[in-house]
Short mmCIF file of C-alpha atoms and ligand atoms in Angstrom, two decimals:
data_model
loop_
_atom_site.label_atom_id
_atom_site.label_comp_id
_atom_site.label_asym_id
_atom_site.label_seq_id
_atom_site.Cartn_x
_atom_site.Cartn_y
_atom_site.Cartn_z
CA MET P 1 -66.61 19.00 22.93
CA GLU P 2 -68.45 15.88 21.84
CA THR P 3 -70.57 15.96 18.72
CA VAL P 4 -74.22 14.94 18.53
CA VAL P 5 -76.17 14.19 15.36
CA SER P 6 -79.85 13.45 15.06
CA GLY P 7 -82.28 13.12 12.19
CA ILE P 8 -85.90 14.12 12.25
CA ARG P 9 -88.44 12.24 10.18
CA PRO P 10 -90.31 14.80 8.10
CA THR P 11 -93.72 13.32 8.77
CA GLY P 12 -96.47 14.44 11.06
CA ASN P 13 -96.74 17.23 13.58
CA LEU P 14 -95.25 17.23 17.04
CA HIS P 15 -97.45 15.95 19.84
CA LEU P 16 -97.05 16.13 23.61
CA GLY P 17 -95.28 12.77 23.63
CA ASN P 18 -92.65 14.09 21.21
CA TYR P 19 -92.34 17.27 23.21
CA PHE P 20 -91.58 15.57 26.53
CA GLY P 21 -89.38 12.99 24.78
CA ALA P 22 -87.22 13.83 21.81
CA VAL P 23 -87.67 17.59 21.84
CA LYS P 24 -86.80 18.08 25.51
CA ASN P 25 -83.71 15.99 24.91
CA PHE P 26 -82.66 18.11 21.96
CA LEU P 27 -83.06 21.23 24.07
CA LYS P 28 -80.82 19.83 26.74
CA MET P 29 -78.25 18.63 24.26
CA GLN P 30 -77.93 21.89 22.38
CA ASP P 31 -76.56 23.43 25.57
CA GLU P 32 -74.11 20.64 26.28
CA TYR P 33 -72.80 19.40 22.95
CA LYS P 34 -71.90 20.44 19.45
CA CYS P 35 -75.21 19.50 17.86
CA PHE P 36 -76.31 18.80 14.31
CA PHE P 37 -80.05 18.35 13.91
CA PHE P 38 -81.40 17.75 10.45
CA ILE P 39 -84.63 16.97 8.68
CA ALA P 40 -84.23 13.64 6.89
CA ASP P 41 -85.97 14.43 3.63
CA TRP P 42 -84.01 11.94 1.50
CA HIS P 43 -84.87 9.11 3.84
CA SER P 44 -88.57 9.69 3.36
CA LEU P 45 -88.22 8.79 -0.33
CA THR P 46 -87.71 5.15 0.66
CA THR P 47 -91.40 4.97 1.49
CA HIS P 48 -92.87 8.02 -0.28
CA PRO P 49 -91.43 8.29 -3.81
CA ARG P 50 -93.63 11.26 -4.69
CA PRO P 51 -93.73 13.51 -1.67
CA GLU P 52 -96.37 16.16 -1.95
CA ASN P 53 -94.51 19.34 -1.10
CA ILE P 54 -91.12 18.75 0.44
CA GLN P 55 -90.30 22.43 0.76
CA LEU P 56 -93.48 23.12 2.67
CA SER P 57 -93.33 20.13 5.01
CA VAL P 58 -89.69 20.83 5.82
CA ARG P 59 -90.54 24.38 6.80
CA LYS P 60 -93.53 23.28 8.86
CA ILE P 61 -91.36 20.93 10.87
CA LEU P 62 -88.70 23.55 11.25
CA ALA P 63 -91.24 26.05 12.59
CA GLU P 64 -92.40 23.51 15.19
CA TYR P 65 -88.93 22.72 16.46
CA LEU P 66 -87.93 26.38 16.57
CA ALA P 67 -91.12 27.18 18.47
CA CYS P 68 -90.18 24.54 21.03
CA GLY P 69 -86.85 26.24 21.60
CA LEU P 70 -84.38 24.64 19.22
CA ASP P 71 -81.89 27.41 18.68
CA PRO P 72 -80.03 27.84 15.36
CA GLU P 73 -77.36 29.84 17.17
CA LYS P 74 -76.61 26.93 19.48
CA ALA P 75 -77.20 23.93 17.23
CA THR P 76 -76.69 23.45 13.51
CA ILE P 77 -80.17 22.88 12.15
CA TYR P 78 -80.27 21.86 8.53
CA VAL P 79 -82.01 19.97 5.79
CA GLN P 80 -80.39 16.67 4.81
CA SER P 81 -80.72 17.27 1.08
CA ASP P 82 -78.71 20.49 1.37
CA VAL P 83 -75.60 18.53 2.25
CA LYS P 84 -74.54 16.63 -0.87
CA GLU P 85 -71.35 15.46 0.85
CA VAL P 86 -73.58 12.95 2.63
CA LEU P 87 -74.24 11.28 -0.73
CA GLU P 88 -70.58 10.74 -1.44
CA LEU P 89 -70.07 9.16 1.97
CA TYR P 90 -73.21 7.07 1.40
CA LEU P 91 -71.65 5.75 -1.80
CA PHE P 92 -68.33 4.93 -0.15
CA LEU P 93 -70.03 3.22 2.79
CA ASN P 94 -72.25 1.22 0.45
CA MET P 95 -69.14 -0.23 -1.22
CA ASN P 96 -68.37 -1.93 2.07
CA ALA P 97 -71.90 -2.75 3.15
CA TYR P 98 -72.94 -6.33 2.47
CA LEU P 99 -76.22 -7.44 1.02
CA GLY P 100 -76.72 -10.08 3.70
CA GLU P 101 -76.41 -7.74 6.64
CA LEU P 102 -78.65 -5.13 5.03
CA GLU P 103 -81.31 -7.71 4.23
CA ARG P 104 -81.26 -9.00 7.79
CA THR P 105 -82.24 -5.72 9.46
CA THR P 106 -85.70 -5.88 10.96
CA THR P 107 -86.70 -2.44 9.72
CA PHE P 108 -85.97 -3.52 6.16
CA LYS P 109 -87.89 -6.76 6.52
CA GLU P 110 -90.80 -4.92 8.10
CA LYS P 111 -90.97 -2.24 5.42
CA ALA P 112 -90.56 -4.83 2.67
CA ARG P 113 -93.57 -6.62 4.09
CA LYS P 114 -95.54 -3.39 4.29
CA GLN P 115 -94.80 -2.26 0.74
CA PRO P 116 -94.17 -5.45 -1.27
CA ASP P 117 -94.49 -3.56 -4.54
CA ASN P 118 -91.75 -1.13 -3.68
CA VAL P 119 -88.85 -3.00 -2.11
CA ASN P 120 -86.33 -0.52 -3.47
CA ALA P 121 -82.58 -0.31 -3.00
CA GLY P 122 -82.98 2.87 -0.96
CA LEU P 123 -85.00 0.92 1.55
CA LEU P 124 -82.31 -1.73 1.65
CA THR P 125 -79.55 0.84 2.17
CA TYR P 126 -81.50 2.99 4.62
CA PRO P 127 -78.99 2.08 7.36
CA THR P 128 -76.08 3.16 5.15
CA LEU P 129 -77.64 6.56 4.52
CA MET P 130 -78.32 6.92 8.23
CA ALA P 131 -74.71 5.96 8.98
CA ALA P 132 -73.55 8.57 6.45
CA ASP P 133 -75.68 11.21 8.20
CA ILE P 134 -73.98 10.40 11.47
CA LEU P 135 -70.42 9.73 10.32
CA ILE P 136 -70.25 12.80 8.08
CA HIS P 137 -69.92 14.86 11.28
CA ARG P 138 -67.92 12.16 13.09
CA ALA P 139 -70.57 12.13 15.80
CA HIS P 140 -70.00 10.64 19.22
CA LYS P 141 -73.61 10.51 20.31
CA VAL P 142 -76.92 10.03 18.57
CA PRO P 143 -80.19 10.60 20.42
CA VAL P 144 -82.62 8.02 19.06
CA GLY P 145 -85.56 6.00 20.21
CA LYS P 146 -85.28 2.29 20.89
CA ASP P 147 -86.67 1.46 17.44
CA GLN P 148 -83.45 2.80 15.89
CA GLU P 149 -81.09 0.54 17.85
CA GLN P 150 -80.40 -1.82 14.96
CA ASN P 151 -79.68 1.07 12.59
CA MET P 152 -77.27 2.41 15.20
CA GLU P 153 -75.49 -0.92 15.40
CA MET P 154 -75.05 -0.81 11.64
CA ALA P 155 -73.64 2.71 11.87
CA ARG P 156 -71.11 1.54 14.44
CA LYS P 157 -70.24 -1.46 12.31
CA PHE P 158 -69.72 0.69 9.20
CA ALA P 159 -67.55 3.11 11.19
CA ARG P 160 -65.36 0.29 12.53
CA ARG P 161 -65.18 -1.33 9.13
CA PHE P 162 -64.06 1.87 7.43
CA ASN P 163 -61.41 2.45 10.07
CA THR P 164 -60.16 -1.12 9.66
CA ILE P 165 -60.12 -1.24 5.86
CA TYR P 166 -58.42 2.11 5.46
CA GLU P 167 -56.24 1.71 8.53
CA CYS P 168 -57.28 4.87 10.27
CA ASP P 169 -59.30 6.08 13.21
CA LEU P 170 -61.31 8.66 11.37
CA PHE P 171 -64.72 7.69 12.71
CA PRO P 172 -65.61 7.44 16.38
CA GLU P 173 -68.15 4.72 17.08
CA PRO P 174 -71.37 6.65 17.57
CA ALA P 175 -73.13 5.77 20.81
CA SER P 176 -76.92 5.63 21.00
CA PHE P 177 -78.23 8.14 23.40
CA SER P 178 -81.53 6.52 24.08
CA TYR P 179 -84.07 8.73 25.77
CA SER P 180 -86.83 6.14 25.77
CA GLY P 181 -86.20 5.27 29.40
CA GLU P 182 -85.64 8.84 30.46
CA GLY P 183 -88.11 11.36 31.75
CA ILE P 184 -91.80 10.73 31.67
CA LYS P 185 -93.42 8.52 29.10
CA ILE P 186 -96.46 10.40 27.89
CA PRO P 187 -99.50 8.16 27.57
CA GLY P 188 -102.22 8.43 24.98
CA LEU P 189 -105.80 9.32 25.79
CA ASP P 190 -107.25 5.96 24.87
CA GLY P 191 -105.70 4.04 27.72
CA SER P 192 -103.44 2.20 25.30
CA GLY P 193 -100.14 3.38 26.75
CA LYS P 194 -97.92 5.54 24.65
CA MET P 195 -99.00 8.68 22.85
CA GLY P 196 -98.31 8.29 19.16
CA LYS P 197 -99.29 9.56 15.79
CA SER P 198 -100.17 6.12 14.46
CA GLU P 199 -102.16 5.28 17.57
CA GLY P 200 -104.50 8.21 16.84
CA ASN P 201 -104.53 9.17 20.52
CA ALA P 202 -102.27 12.20 20.39
CA ILE P 203 -102.63 15.84 21.36
CA TYR P 204 -100.64 17.95 18.93
CA LEU P 205 -98.86 21.15 19.79
CA ILE P 206 -100.80 22.85 17.00
CA ASP P 207 -104.21 21.63 18.17
CA GLU P 208 -106.65 24.46 18.78
CA PRO P 209 -108.05 24.71 22.34
CA SER P 210 -111.45 23.42 21.21
CA VAL P 211 -109.80 20.34 19.69
CA ILE P 212 -107.78 19.72 22.85
CA ARG P 213 -110.88 19.99 25.03
CA LYS P 214 -112.76 17.57 22.84
CA LYS P 215 -109.93 15.04 22.85
CA VAL P 216 -109.43 15.20 26.60
CA MET P 217 -113.14 14.93 27.41
CA LYS P 218 -113.26 11.76 25.30
CA ALA P 219 -110.42 10.13 27.23
CA VAL P 220 -111.20 6.69 28.59
CA THR P 221 -111.90 6.37 32.33
CA ASP P 222 -113.50 3.78 34.60
CA SER P 223 -116.34 3.87 37.12
CA GLY P 224 -114.08 5.15 39.89
CA PRO P 225 -112.54 3.56 42.97
CA THR P 226 -114.69 2.10 45.73
CA VAL P 227 -111.91 1.34 48.19
CA PRO P 228 -109.84 4.24 49.59
CA ASN P 229 -106.22 4.47 48.46
CA SER P 230 -106.59 1.81 45.81
CA GLU P 231 -104.05 1.47 43.08
CA LYS P 232 -104.96 3.34 39.90
CA PRO P 233 -105.69 1.29 36.79
CA GLU P 234 -103.69 2.24 33.71
CA VAL P 235 -106.34 4.47 32.08
CA ILE P 236 -106.51 6.57 35.24
CA ARG P 237 -102.77 6.57 35.79
CA ASN P 238 -102.45 7.99 32.29
CA LEU P 239 -104.58 11.00 33.15
CA PHE P 240 -102.55 11.61 36.28
CA THR P 241 -99.32 11.38 34.30
CA LEU P 242 -100.60 14.12 32.02
CA LEU P 243 -101.55 16.23 35.06
CA GLU P 244 -98.06 15.69 36.34
CA VAL P 245 -96.44 17.31 33.31
CA VAL P 246 -98.84 20.17 32.56
CA SER P 247 -100.58 21.04 35.84
CA SER P 248 -99.42 22.53 39.11
CA ARG P 249 -98.51 20.44 42.10
CA GLU P 250 -101.66 21.69 43.88
CA VAL P 251 -103.93 20.53 41.11
CA TYR P 252 -102.28 17.15 40.98
CA ASP P 253 -102.49 16.69 44.75
CA PHE P 254 -106.09 17.85 44.79
CA PHE P 255 -107.27 15.19 42.34
CA ASN P 256 -105.00 12.57 43.81
CA GLU P 257 -106.58 13.11 47.22
CA LYS P 258 -110.05 12.99 45.72
CA TYR P 259 -109.14 9.71 44.10
CA ASN P 260 -107.80 8.29 47.32
CA ASN P 261 -110.98 9.30 49.14
CA CYS P 262 -113.13 7.78 46.40
CA GLU P 263 -114.59 11.20 45.69
CA ILE P 264 -113.05 11.69 42.30
CA ARG P 265 -115.16 13.15 39.52
CA TYR P 266 -113.45 12.39 36.28
CA GLY P 267 -115.40 15.09 34.46
CA ASP P 268 -113.83 17.73 36.72
CA LEU P 269 -110.41 16.21 36.35
CA LYS P 270 -110.65 16.20 32.58
CA LYS P 271 -111.88 19.76 32.43
CA GLN P 272 -108.94 20.92 34.52
CA LEU P 273 -106.51 18.78 32.53
CA ALA P 274 -107.81 20.17 29.25
CA GLU P 275 -107.36 23.76 30.47
CA ASP P 276 -103.87 23.06 31.73
CA ILE P 277 -102.88 21.47 28.43
CA VAL P 278 -104.32 24.47 26.59
CA SER P 279 -102.30 26.86 28.79
CA PHE P 280 -99.21 24.81 28.17
CA THR P 281 -99.52 24.53 24.40
CA THR P 282 -100.97 27.94 23.58
CA PRO P 283 -97.71 29.92 23.66
CA ILE P 284 -96.01 27.16 21.65
CA ARG P 285 -98.85 27.07 19.13
CA GLU P 286 -98.65 30.83 18.72
CA ARG P 287 -94.90 30.69 18.19
CA ILE P 288 -95.34 27.92 15.60
CA GLN P 289 -97.74 30.15 13.68
CA GLU P 290 -95.34 33.09 13.89
CA PHE P 291 -92.37 31.09 12.64
CA ALA P 292 -94.39 29.34 9.95
CA SER P 293 -95.49 32.64 8.46
CA ASP P 294 -92.01 34.17 8.59
CA THR P 295 -90.61 32.48 5.49
CA ALA P 296 -87.72 34.92 5.25
CA TYR P 297 -86.54 33.87 8.71
CA LEU P 298 -87.01 30.17 7.97
CA ASP P 299 -85.01 30.57 4.75
CA LYS P 300 -82.27 32.22 6.73
CA VAL P 301 -82.18 29.38 9.26
CA VAL P 302 -82.03 26.81 6.46
CA ALA P 303 -79.24 28.68 4.67
CA MET P 304 -77.22 29.13 7.83
CA GLY P 305 -77.65 25.44 8.71
CA ALA P 306 -76.60 24.36 5.23
CA GLU P 307 -73.44 26.40 5.43
CA LYS P 308 -72.42 25.21 8.88
CA SER P 309 -73.17 21.56 8.24
CA ARG P 310 -71.41 21.56 4.87
CA GLU P 311 -68.30 22.99 6.42
CA SER P 312 -68.21 20.07 8.83
CA ALA P 313 -69.14 17.59 6.10
CA ARG P 314 -66.50 18.85 3.68
CA ALA P 315 -63.75 18.36 6.20
CA THR P 316 -64.76 14.73 6.70
CA ILE P 317 -65.24 13.91 3.04
CA GLN P 318 -61.83 15.31 2.14
CA GLU P 319 -60.21 12.97 4.63
CA VAL P 320 -62.31 10.08 3.37
CA ARG P 321 -61.27 10.65 -0.23
CA HIS P 322 -57.68 10.91 0.80
CA LEU P 323 -57.79 7.71 2.82
CA ILE P 324 -59.43 5.74 0.03
CA GLY P 325 -56.92 7.07 -2.45
CA PHE P 326 -58.73 9.79 -4.38
CA ARG P 327 -56.58 12.88 -4.49
N1 LIG X 1 -84.06 6.73 11.08
C1 LIG X 1 -84.41 7.81 11.96
C2 LIG X 1 -85.89 7.66 12.36
O1 LIG X 1 -86.64 7.01 11.68
C3 LIG X 1 -84.20 9.16 11.30
C4 LIG X 1 -82.78 9.36 10.97
C5 LIG X 1 -82.24 9.42 9.74
C6 LIG X 1 -81.72 9.56 11.90
N2 LIG X 1 -80.89 9.63 9.81
C7 LIG X 1 -80.55 9.74 11.11
C8 LIG X 1 -81.66 9.61 13.29
C9 LIG X 1 -79.31 9.97 11.73
C10 LIG X 1 -80.43 9.82 13.89
C11 LIG X 1 -79.26 10.00 13.10
O2 LIG X 1 -86.29 8.22 13.35
#
């Protein structure tokens, strides 16, 4: 069975866009592949040298993913910093990673521009650490967004380079499993396209019903169509896309017909949309709260993940040492 590895940035809460993108993909993959999903807590030090409470934020994220259906019996779910074998591979890979190629990556240049006072070596070698995350389990596939494509190319390059230098075929070249083009792209509520944390237009899975209602009622609309069956402008299309994922077919058709007859009342649409989002997220929100308060269970999941991922990591690192010449 092919192996999948993916890292989760330990920042921010999950919103509907994440749910219908990355999370849905993870759920599908855990049934089809040998999956390793981890929370990338070391990586976050490249931008946040003094994280507030790593333990707490890791467990919050874990609770959200578990509530969405990530299953520790199917996938290995772990915390990056529990697997020290990754560090040894990171060191070995860095010995064959060149300054020029690391400096040329756009993510490095971007971050260096954003934090000119903290252009640290961890930032420079971010792609090596990411490659170590992936190669430590000899992954075949990595589900990532388009923004990670360059990091993935580096991972493939480091895998090939290792195999060439040490005359082996230890590492498969990990393929990007991009889900950006798949499924439905969830728009934000401000008419600006994609739902995102930084865009400030997101509905979070943990949002209380009153918060969701307020956000939806504030969504941007227009003055309504005047010609029957006219094409919907983007802001309106966005609302219909949301209806498509959280509402019933009947509800969608109802408002679509109203729109086509120029009888649409956006207030009614938004009210219905808000209620349907609330119905959709409520069970998830309740599960998040349950998991988050069950620290004993979360500790168990973390411990189990650490054990399973280290077993896989140890096997790889032993071969790596052997190939390089450490016995
Ligand atoms: N760089 C990824 C991101 O920002 C997170 C990440 C770290 C990752 N290591 C990984 C993703 C390994 C996939 C595989 O989203």
